[in-house]
Short mmCIF file of C-alpha atoms in Angstrom, two decimals:
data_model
loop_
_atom_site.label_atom_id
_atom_site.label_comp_id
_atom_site.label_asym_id
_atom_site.label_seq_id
_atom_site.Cartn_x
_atom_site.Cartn_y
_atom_site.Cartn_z
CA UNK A 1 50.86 39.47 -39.21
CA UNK A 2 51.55 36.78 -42.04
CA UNK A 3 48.75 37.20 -44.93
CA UNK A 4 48.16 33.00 -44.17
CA UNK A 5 47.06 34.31 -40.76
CA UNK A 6 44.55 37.48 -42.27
CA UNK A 7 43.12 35.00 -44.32
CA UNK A 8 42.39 32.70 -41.03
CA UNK A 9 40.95 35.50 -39.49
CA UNK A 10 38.81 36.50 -42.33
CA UNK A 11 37.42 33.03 -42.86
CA UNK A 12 36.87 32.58 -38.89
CA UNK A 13 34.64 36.37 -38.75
CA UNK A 14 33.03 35.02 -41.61
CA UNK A 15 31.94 31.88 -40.28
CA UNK A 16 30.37 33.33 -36.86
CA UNK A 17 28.36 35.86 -39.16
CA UNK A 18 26.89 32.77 -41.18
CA UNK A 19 25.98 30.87 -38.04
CA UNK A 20 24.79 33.47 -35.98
CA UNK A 21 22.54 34.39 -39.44
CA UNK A 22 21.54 30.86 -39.96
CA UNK A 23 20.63 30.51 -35.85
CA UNK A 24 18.42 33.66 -36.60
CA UNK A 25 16.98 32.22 -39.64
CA UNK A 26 16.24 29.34 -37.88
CA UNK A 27 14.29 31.18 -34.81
CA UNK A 28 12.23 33.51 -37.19
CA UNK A 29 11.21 30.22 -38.91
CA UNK A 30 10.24 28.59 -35.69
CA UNK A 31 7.79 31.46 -34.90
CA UNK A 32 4.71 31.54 -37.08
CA UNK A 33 4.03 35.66 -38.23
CA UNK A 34 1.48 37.28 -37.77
CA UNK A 35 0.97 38.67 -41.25
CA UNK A 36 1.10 34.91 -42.29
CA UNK A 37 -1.70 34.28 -44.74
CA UNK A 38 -4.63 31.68 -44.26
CA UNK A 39 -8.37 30.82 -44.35
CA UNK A 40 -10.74 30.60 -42.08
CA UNK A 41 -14.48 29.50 -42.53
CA UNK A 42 -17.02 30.78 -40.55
CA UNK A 43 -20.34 29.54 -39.75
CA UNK A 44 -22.68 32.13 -39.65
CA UNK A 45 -27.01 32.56 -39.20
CA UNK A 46 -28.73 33.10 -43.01
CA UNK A 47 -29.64 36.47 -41.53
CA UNK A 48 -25.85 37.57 -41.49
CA UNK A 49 -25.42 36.53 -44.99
CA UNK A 50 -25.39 40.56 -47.00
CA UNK A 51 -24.08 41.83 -43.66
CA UNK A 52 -21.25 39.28 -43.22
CA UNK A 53 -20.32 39.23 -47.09
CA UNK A 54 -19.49 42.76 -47.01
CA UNK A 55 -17.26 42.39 -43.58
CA UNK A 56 -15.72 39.39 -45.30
CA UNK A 57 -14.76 42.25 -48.26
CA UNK A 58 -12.89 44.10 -45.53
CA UNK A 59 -11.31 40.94 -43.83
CA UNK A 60 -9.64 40.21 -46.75
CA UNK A 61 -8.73 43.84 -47.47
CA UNK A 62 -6.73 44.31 -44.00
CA UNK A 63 -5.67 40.92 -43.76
CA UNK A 64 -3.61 40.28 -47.27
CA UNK A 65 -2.83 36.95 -48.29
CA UNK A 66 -5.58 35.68 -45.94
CA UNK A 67 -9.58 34.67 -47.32
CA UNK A 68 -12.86 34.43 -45.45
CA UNK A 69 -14.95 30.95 -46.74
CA UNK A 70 -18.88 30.97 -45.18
CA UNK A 71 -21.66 28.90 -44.69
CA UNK A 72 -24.84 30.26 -44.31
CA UNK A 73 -27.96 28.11 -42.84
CA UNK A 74 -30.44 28.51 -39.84
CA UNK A 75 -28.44 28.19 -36.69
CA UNK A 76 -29.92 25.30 -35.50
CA UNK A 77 -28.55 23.35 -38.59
CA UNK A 78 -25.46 24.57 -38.25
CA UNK A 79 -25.09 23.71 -34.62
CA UNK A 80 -25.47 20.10 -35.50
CA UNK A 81 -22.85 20.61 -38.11
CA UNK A 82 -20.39 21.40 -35.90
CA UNK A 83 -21.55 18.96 -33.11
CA UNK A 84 -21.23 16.17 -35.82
CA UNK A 85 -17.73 17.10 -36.42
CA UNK A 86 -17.79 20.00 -39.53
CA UNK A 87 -14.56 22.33 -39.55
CA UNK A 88 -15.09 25.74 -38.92
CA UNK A 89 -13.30 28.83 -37.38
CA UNK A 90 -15.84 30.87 -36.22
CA UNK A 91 -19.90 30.28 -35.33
CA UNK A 92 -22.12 33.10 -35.48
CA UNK A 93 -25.46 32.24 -34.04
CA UNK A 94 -28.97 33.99 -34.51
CA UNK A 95 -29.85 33.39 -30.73
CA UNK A 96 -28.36 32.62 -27.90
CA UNK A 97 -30.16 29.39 -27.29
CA UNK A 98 -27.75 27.80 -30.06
CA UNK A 99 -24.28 29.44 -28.82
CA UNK A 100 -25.68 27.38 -25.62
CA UNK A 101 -25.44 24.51 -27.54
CA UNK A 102 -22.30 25.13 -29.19
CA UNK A 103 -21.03 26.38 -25.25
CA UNK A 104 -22.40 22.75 -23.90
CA UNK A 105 -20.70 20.31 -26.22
CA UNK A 106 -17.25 22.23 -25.64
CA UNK A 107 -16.89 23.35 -28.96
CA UNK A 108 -16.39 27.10 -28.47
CA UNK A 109 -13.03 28.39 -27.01
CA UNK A 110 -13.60 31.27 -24.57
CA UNK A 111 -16.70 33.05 -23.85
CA UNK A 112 -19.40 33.86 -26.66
CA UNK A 113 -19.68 37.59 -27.53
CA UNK A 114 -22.65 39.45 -28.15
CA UNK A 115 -22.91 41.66 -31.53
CA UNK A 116 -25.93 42.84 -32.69
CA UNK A 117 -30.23 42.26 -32.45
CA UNK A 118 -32.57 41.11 -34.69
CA UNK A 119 -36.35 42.07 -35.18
CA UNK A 120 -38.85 39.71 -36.84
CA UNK A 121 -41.54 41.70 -39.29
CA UNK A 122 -43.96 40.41 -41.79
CA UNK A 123 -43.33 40.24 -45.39
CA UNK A 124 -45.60 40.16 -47.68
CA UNK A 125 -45.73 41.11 -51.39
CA UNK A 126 -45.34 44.18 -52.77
CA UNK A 127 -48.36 46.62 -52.00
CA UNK A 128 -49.80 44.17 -49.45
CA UNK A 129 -52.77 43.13 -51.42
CA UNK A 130 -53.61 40.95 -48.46
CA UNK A 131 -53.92 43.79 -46.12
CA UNK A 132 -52.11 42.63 -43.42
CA UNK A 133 -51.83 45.28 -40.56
CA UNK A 134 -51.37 43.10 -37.62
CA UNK A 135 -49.74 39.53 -35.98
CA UNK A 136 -53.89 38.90 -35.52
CA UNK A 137 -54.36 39.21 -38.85
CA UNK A 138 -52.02 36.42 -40.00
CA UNK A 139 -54.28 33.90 -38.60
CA UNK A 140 -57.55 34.91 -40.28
CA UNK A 141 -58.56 32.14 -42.76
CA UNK A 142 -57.72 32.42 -46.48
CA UNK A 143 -54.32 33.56 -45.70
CA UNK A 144 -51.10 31.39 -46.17
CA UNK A 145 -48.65 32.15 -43.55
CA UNK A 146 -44.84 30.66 -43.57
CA UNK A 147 -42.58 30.20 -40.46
CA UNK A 148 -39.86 29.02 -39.51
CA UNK A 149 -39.48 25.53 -37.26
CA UNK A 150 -39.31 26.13 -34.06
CA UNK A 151 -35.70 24.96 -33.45
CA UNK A 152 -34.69 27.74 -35.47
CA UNK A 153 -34.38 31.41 -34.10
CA UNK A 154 -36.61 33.08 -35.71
CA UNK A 155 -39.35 29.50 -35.30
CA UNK A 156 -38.88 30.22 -31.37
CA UNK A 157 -39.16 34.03 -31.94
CA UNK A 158 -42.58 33.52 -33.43
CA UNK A 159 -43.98 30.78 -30.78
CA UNK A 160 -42.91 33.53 -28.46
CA UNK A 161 -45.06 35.91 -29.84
CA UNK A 162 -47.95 33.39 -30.09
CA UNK A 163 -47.72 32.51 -26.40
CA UNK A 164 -47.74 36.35 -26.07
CA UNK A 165 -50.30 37.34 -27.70
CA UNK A 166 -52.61 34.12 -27.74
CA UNK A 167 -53.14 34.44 -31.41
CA UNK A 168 -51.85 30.70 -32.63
CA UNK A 169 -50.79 30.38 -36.39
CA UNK A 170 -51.80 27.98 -38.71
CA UNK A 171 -48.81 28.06 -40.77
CA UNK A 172 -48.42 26.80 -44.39
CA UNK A 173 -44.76 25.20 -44.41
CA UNK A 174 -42.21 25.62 -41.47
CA UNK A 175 -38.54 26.15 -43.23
CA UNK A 176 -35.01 25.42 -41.63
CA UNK A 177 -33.80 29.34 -42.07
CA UNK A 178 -35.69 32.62 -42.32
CA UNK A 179 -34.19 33.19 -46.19
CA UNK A 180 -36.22 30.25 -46.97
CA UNK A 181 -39.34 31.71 -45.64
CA UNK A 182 -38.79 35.32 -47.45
CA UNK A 183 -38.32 32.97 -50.64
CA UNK A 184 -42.17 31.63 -50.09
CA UNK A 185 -43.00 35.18 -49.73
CA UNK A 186 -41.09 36.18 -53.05
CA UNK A 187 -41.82 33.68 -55.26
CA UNK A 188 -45.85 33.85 -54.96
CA UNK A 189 -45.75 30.49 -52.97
CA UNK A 190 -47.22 32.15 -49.38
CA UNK A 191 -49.14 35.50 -48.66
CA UNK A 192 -46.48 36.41 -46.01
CA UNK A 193 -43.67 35.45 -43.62
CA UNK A 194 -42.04 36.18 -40.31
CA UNK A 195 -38.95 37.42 -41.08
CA UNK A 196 -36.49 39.65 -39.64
CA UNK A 197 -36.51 43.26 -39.96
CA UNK A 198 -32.83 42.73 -42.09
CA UNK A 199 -34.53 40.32 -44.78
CA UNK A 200 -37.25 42.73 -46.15
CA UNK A 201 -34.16 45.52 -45.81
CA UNK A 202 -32.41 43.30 -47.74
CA UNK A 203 -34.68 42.01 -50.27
CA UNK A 204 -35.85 45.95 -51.57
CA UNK A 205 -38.61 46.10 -54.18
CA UNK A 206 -39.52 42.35 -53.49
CA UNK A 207 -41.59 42.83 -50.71
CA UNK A 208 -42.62 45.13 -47.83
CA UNK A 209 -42.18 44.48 -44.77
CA UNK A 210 -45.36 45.17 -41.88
CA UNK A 211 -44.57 46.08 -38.35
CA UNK A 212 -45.87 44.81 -35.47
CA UNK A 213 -45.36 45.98 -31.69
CA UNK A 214 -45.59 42.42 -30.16
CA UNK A 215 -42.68 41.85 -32.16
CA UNK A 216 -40.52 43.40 -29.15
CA UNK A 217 -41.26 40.61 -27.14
CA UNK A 218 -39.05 38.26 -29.10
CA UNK A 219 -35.76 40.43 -30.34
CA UNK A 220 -33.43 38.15 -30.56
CA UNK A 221 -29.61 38.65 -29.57
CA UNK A 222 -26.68 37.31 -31.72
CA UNK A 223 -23.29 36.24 -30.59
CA UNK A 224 -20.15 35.08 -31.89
CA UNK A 225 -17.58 33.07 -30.94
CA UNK A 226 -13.66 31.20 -31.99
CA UNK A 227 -14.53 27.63 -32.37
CA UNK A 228 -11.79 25.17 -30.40
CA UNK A 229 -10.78 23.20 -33.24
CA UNK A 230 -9.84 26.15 -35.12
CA UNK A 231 -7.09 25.98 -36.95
CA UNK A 232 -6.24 29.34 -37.85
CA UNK A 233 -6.64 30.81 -34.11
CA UNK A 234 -5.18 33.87 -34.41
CA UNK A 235 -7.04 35.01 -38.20
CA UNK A 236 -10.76 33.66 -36.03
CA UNK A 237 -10.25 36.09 -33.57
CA UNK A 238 -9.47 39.10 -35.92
CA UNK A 239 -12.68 38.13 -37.60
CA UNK A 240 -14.71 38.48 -34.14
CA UNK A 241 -12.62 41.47 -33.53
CA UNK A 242 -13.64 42.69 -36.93
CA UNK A 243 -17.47 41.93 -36.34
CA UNK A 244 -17.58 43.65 -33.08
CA UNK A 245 -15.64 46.43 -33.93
CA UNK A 246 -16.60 49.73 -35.31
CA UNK A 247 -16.60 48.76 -39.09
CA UNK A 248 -18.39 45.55 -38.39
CA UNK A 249 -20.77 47.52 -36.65
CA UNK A 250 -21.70 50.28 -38.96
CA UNK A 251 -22.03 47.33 -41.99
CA UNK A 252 -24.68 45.59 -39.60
CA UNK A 253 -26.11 48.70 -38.47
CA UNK A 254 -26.13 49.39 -42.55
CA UNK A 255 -28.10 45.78 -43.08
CA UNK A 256 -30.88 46.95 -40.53
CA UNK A 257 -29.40 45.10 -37.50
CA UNK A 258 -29.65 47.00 -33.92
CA UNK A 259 -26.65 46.61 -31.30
CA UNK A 260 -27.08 44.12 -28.68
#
């Protein structure tokens, strides 16, 4: 063989290997991976906030390259959020009644899953100079009571109770998420608050939290679902995987949240 035709050969072998790398190239390009880095933002009930913060922590941890952005508010609000067109990945509701909302206007892609319950209690300050004992004994005059409106989860979780019980409240202020209402209680502003059994876990030495057995009338159920215009589909869905998971579970469990 003639060294002009080796060096034909040489060139030609050469070639097909850059082509047939370039063609692969090319394919791995066209398909996004999975390890691919990205950020999500995920709507998510004031109640979730500790609880969701440190699952965030982990999301980030197992997902590298990737972040977690939230916005906390009473479900309600963020409900109309979305409805009015806000971007978001992922919608974790403090009721179901909201998720139904979310479900109606088509903004949720597959079904809404359950992950965890939610008990109101009653803060009040530290010591309970009041001496509040009972739901009854929020409505006896000289005491300033705070809610939550009733559009919000833990607002229908009290007129619940109410109906229940046929002790009606006389409440103070009505606030747009339970945090505010535990912030009436810990700044001096109201004798006590319905709250969830997470916030006075939550909030420690700041107040105590009181008890009530009518209180089981009213748990409330929280689900979570990918949003449809999601643009991070994949990362959404590791985050509800996350949630409902095993390590989601034991931080929630770890924030005073039962299973649902």
């Amino acid at each position: 063989m003639t060294r002009a035709r080796m060096c034909a050969l040489a060139f030609s072998a050469l070639a097909v290997t850059a082509l047939i790398g370039g063609c692969t190239s090319a394919e791995n390009a066209s398909e996004p991976s999975t390890t691919d880095g990205g950020s999500i933002t995920v709507f998510a009930a004031a109640s979730l906030k500790s609880a969701f913060t440190e699952i965030g922590r982990q999301f980030e941890t197992d997902n590298p390259g990737s972040s977690v952005e939230f916005s906390f508010a009473g479900s309600s609000d963020l409900v109309t959020q979305l409805t009015q067109g806000a971007d978001a990945d992922v919608f974790a509701s403090a009721d179901t009644r909201n998720m139904d909302k979310a479900v109606a206007a088509e903004l949720v892609a597959g079904g809404p899953v359950n992950f965890a319950t939610n008990t109101l209690t009653i803060a009040v300050a530290p010591g309970n100079p009041k001496g509040i004992k009972s739901f009854a004994d929020l409505a006896k005059p000289g005491t300033s009571v705070v809610v939550c409106a009733p559009p919000v989860p833990c607002g229908a979780a009290t007129e619940k109770i109410e109906k229940a019980t046929g002790v009606t409240l006389s409440p103070v202020s009505e606030e747009t998420s339970v945090t505010d209402v535990l912030g009436k209680v810990t700044s001096g502003q109201a004798d006590a608050g319905l709250v969830y059994v997470t916030d006075t876990a939550g909030a420690q030495d700041k107040v105590d939290g009181v008890a009530f057995p009518e209180a089981a009338q009213a748990v409330n159920t929280y689900p979570i679902a990918v949003l449809n215009e999601s643009q991070h589909t994949p990362l959404a869905h590791r985050f509800v995987d996350l949630v409902t998971g095993e390590t989601g579970q034991k931080a929630l469990a770890k924030a005073g949240f039962a299973k649902p």
